[in-house]
Coordinates of C-alpha atoms and ligand atoms in Angstrom, one line a residue:
X6 CA 26.7 18.5 -120.4
X7 CA 24.4 20.5 -118.2
X8 CA 23.6 20.5 -114.5
X9 CA 20.4 21.2 -112.5
X10 CA 20.7 22.3 -108.9
X11 CA 17.7 21.4 -106.6
X12 CA 17.2 21.6 -102.9
X13 CA 15.4 23.6 -100.2
X14 CA 15.4 27.4 -99.9
X15 CA 18.7 28.4 -98.3
X16 CA 20.6 25.4 -99.6
X17 CA 22.7 27.6 -101.9
X18 CA 21.4 26.8 -105.3
X19 CA 21.7 30.3 -106.6
X20 CA 25.0 31.2 -105.0
X21 CA 26.7 28.0 -105.9
X22 CA 25.0 27.9 -109.4
X23 CA 26.4 31.3 -110.2
X24 CA 29.9 30.4 -109.0
X25 CA 29.9 27.1 -110.8
X26 CA 28.8 28.6 -114.1
X27 CA 31.5 31.3 -113.7
X28 CA 34.2 28.7 -113.0
X29 CA 33.2 26.5 -115.9
X30 CA 32.4 29.4 -118.2
X31 CA 28.9 27.9 -118.7
X32 CA 25.6 29.8 -118.9
X33 CA 23.6 30.1 -115.7
X34 CA 19.9 30.3 -115.5
X35 CA 18.0 31.0 -112.2
X36 CA 14.4 29.9 -112.8
X37 CA 13.0 32.2 -110.1
X38 CA 14.7 35.2 -111.8
X39 CA 13.2 34.2 -115.1
X40 CA 9.7 34.0 -113.5
X41 CA 10.2 37.4 -111.9
X42 CA 11.3 39.0 -115.2
X43 CA 8.4 37.5 -117.1
X44 CA 5.9 38.6 -114.5
X45 CA 7.5 42.0 -114.0
X46 CA 7.3 41.5 -110.2
X47 CA 9.0 39.7 -107.3
X48 CA 8.2 36.1 -106.3
X49 CA 6.8 37.5 -103.0
X50 CA 4.4 39.8 -105.0
X51 CA 3.3 36.9 -107.2
X52 CA 2.4 34.9 -104.1
X53 CA 0.7 37.9 -102.4
X54 CA -1.3 39.0 -105.4
X55 CA -2.0 35.8 -107.3
X56 CA -1.3 33.0 -104.8
X57 CA 0.8 29.9 -104.9
X58 CA -1.2 28.0 -107.5
X59 CA -0.6 30.7 -110.1
X60 CA 3.1 30.9 -109.1
X61 CA 3.4 27.1 -109.7
X62 CA 1.8 27.5 -113.2
X63 CA 4.3 30.3 -114.0
X64 CA 7.1 28.1 -112.7
X65 CA 6.1 25.1 -114.9
X66 CA 5.7 27.4 -117.9
X67 CA 9.1 29.0 -117.4
X68 CA 10.7 25.5 -116.9
X69 CA 9.3 24.1 -120.1
X70 CA 10.5 27.1 -122.1
X71 CA 14.1 26.3 -121.3
X72 CA 15.6 24.3 -124.1
X73 CA 18.0 21.5 -123.3
X74 CA 21.5 22.7 -124.1
X75 CA 25.1 22.1 -123.3
X76 CA 27.2 24.0 -120.8
X77 CA 24.3 25.1 -118.7
X78 CA 23.8 25.5 -114.9
X79 CA 20.2 25.7 -114.0
X80 CA 19.1 26.7 -110.4
X81 CA 15.5 26.1 -109.7
X82 CA 13.3 27.1 -106.7
X83 CA 12.8 24.6 -103.9
X84 CA 9.3 23.6 -104.9
X85 CA 10.0 23.2 -108.6
X86 CA 11.0 19.4 -108.6
X87 CA 8.0 18.4 -106.5
X88 CA 5.6 18.2 -109.5
X89 CA 6.4 15.0 -111.3
X90 CA 6.0 16.6 -114.7
X91 CA 8.6 19.2 -113.7
X92 CA 11.0 16.6 -112.4
X93 CA 10.8 14.7 -115.7
X94 CA 11.6 17.9 -117.5
X95 CA 14.6 18.6 -115.2
X96 CA 16.0 15.2 -116.0
X97 CA 15.9 16.1 -119.7
X98 CA 17.7 19.4 -119.0
X99 CA 20.7 17.9 -117.2
X100 CA 22.3 16.0 -114.4
X101 CA 20.3 16.7 -111.3
X102 CA 22.2 17.4 -108.1
X103 CA 20.5 17.8 -104.8
X104 CA 22.3 20.3 -102.5
X105 CA 21.3 18.7 -99.2
X106 CA 21.3 20.7 -96.0
X107 CA 20.1 20.0 -92.5
X108 CA 17.1 21.8 -91.0
X109 CA 19.5 23.6 -88.7
X110 CA 21.7 24.9 -91.6
X111 CA 18.6 26.0 -93.6
X112 CA 17.0 27.8 -90.7
X113 CA 20.2 29.7 -90.0
X114 CA 20.5 30.7 -93.6
X115 CA 16.9 31.7 -94.3
X116 CA 16.1 33.4 -91.0
X117 CA 17.3 36.8 -91.9
X118 CA 15.4 36.9 -95.1
X119 CA 12.3 34.8 -94.1
X120 CA 10.1 37.9 -94.9
X121 CA 11.1 37.5 -98.6
X122 CA 10.1 33.8 -98.6
X123 CA 6.3 33.6 -98.8
X124 CA 6.1 29.9 -97.7
X125 CA 8.0 30.4 -94.5
X126 CA 7.4 34.1 -93.5
X127 CA 5.7 33.0 -90.3
X128 CA 6.5 30.0 -88.1
X129 CA 9.7 29.7 -90.1
X130 CA 11.3 26.8 -88.3
X131 CA 8.2 24.6 -88.3
X132 CA 7.3 25.3 -91.9
X133 CA 10.8 24.7 -93.1
X134 CA 10.8 21.3 -91.2
X135 CA 7.4 20.4 -92.8
X136 CA 8.6 21.3 -96.3
X137 CA 11.9 19.5 -95.9
X138 CA 10.1 16.4 -94.7
X139 CA 7.6 16.4 -97.5
X140 CA 10.2 17.0 -100.2
X141 CA 13.2 15.0 -99.2
X142 CA 12.0 11.8 -100.9
X143 CA 11.7 13.7 -104.2
X144 CA 15.0 15.5 -103.8
X145 CA 16.8 12.2 -103.2
X146 CA 15.8 11.0 -106.7
X147 CA 18.5 13.3 -108.0
X148 CA 21.5 11.8 -109.8
X149 CA 23.8 13.0 -107.1
X150 CA 23.6 14.4 -103.6
X151 CA 26.0 16.8 -102.0
X152 CA 25.8 17.5 -98.3
X153 CA 26.5 21.2 -97.9
X154 CA 26.4 21.7 -94.2
X155 CA 29.6 23.5 -93.0
X156 CA 30.9 23.8 -96.6
X157 CA 31.8 27.1 -98.3
X158 CA 30.4 27.8 -101.7
X159 CA 33.9 27.3 -103.1
X160 CA 34.1 23.8 -101.6
X161 CA 30.7 22.9 -102.9
X162 CA 31.7 24.1 -106.4
X163 CA 34.7 21.8 -106.2
X164 CA 32.5 18.9 -105.2
X165 CA 30.2 19.6 -108.1
X166 CA 33.0 19.7 -110.5
X167 CA 34.1 16.3 -109.2
X168 CA 30.6 14.9 -109.7
X169 CA 30.4 16.3 -113.2
X170 CA 34.0 15.5 -114.1
X171 CA 34.2 19.1 -115.4
Ligands
S3P27 C1 10.0 28.1 -103.1 C2 11.3 28.4 -103.1 C3 11.8 29.7 -103.6 C4 10.7 30.3 -104.6 C5 9.4 30.3 -104.0 C6 8.9 28.9 -103.6 C7 9.7 26.7 -102.5 O1 13.0 29.6 -104.3 O2 10.7 29.5 -105.8 O3 9.4 31.2 -102.9 O4 8.6 26.2 -102.7 O5 10.5 26.1 -101.8 P1 14.4 29.3 -103.5 O6 14.4 27.8 -103.2 O7 15.5 29.7 -104.5 O8 14.4 30.1 -102.3

């Protein structure tokens, strides 16, 4: 069994992914970190120097290089599931769980580090709302949805284990 965590920036995909993998003794892959390692630079630098289009190509490439395997937690960047081809790939890689957070929660969580998030560096609240609005329909195609507002990472891990029966 494997699980793929999707959701907006600030929804906790990385934090929760790492904790879930550690609790289950599964492997954990964070797609953004894979992209950064391959490129030898941060996501912000990729956006700055090469633009979003190139970043999306690198993201798709990295995603398709991950082989389906058992006992894997995969956290992917907020935009990864938007491309239909990517979403189909995610389905092959595991049970897709959407970590769903309200705009208010997301804004609180990303505000401090908005500078590191190229898509919402300026006009953070408004851009976050636009992205959430345009992506929600895709995210809701996940196999399961966990509402994360007001939940600690530990509580979310418990819920995920319930969903997975693991
Ligand atoms: C993005 C989210 C980021 C990162 C990139 C683009 C997005 O990942 O992949 O900045 O389009 O929502 P996180 O969701 O892990 O912050």
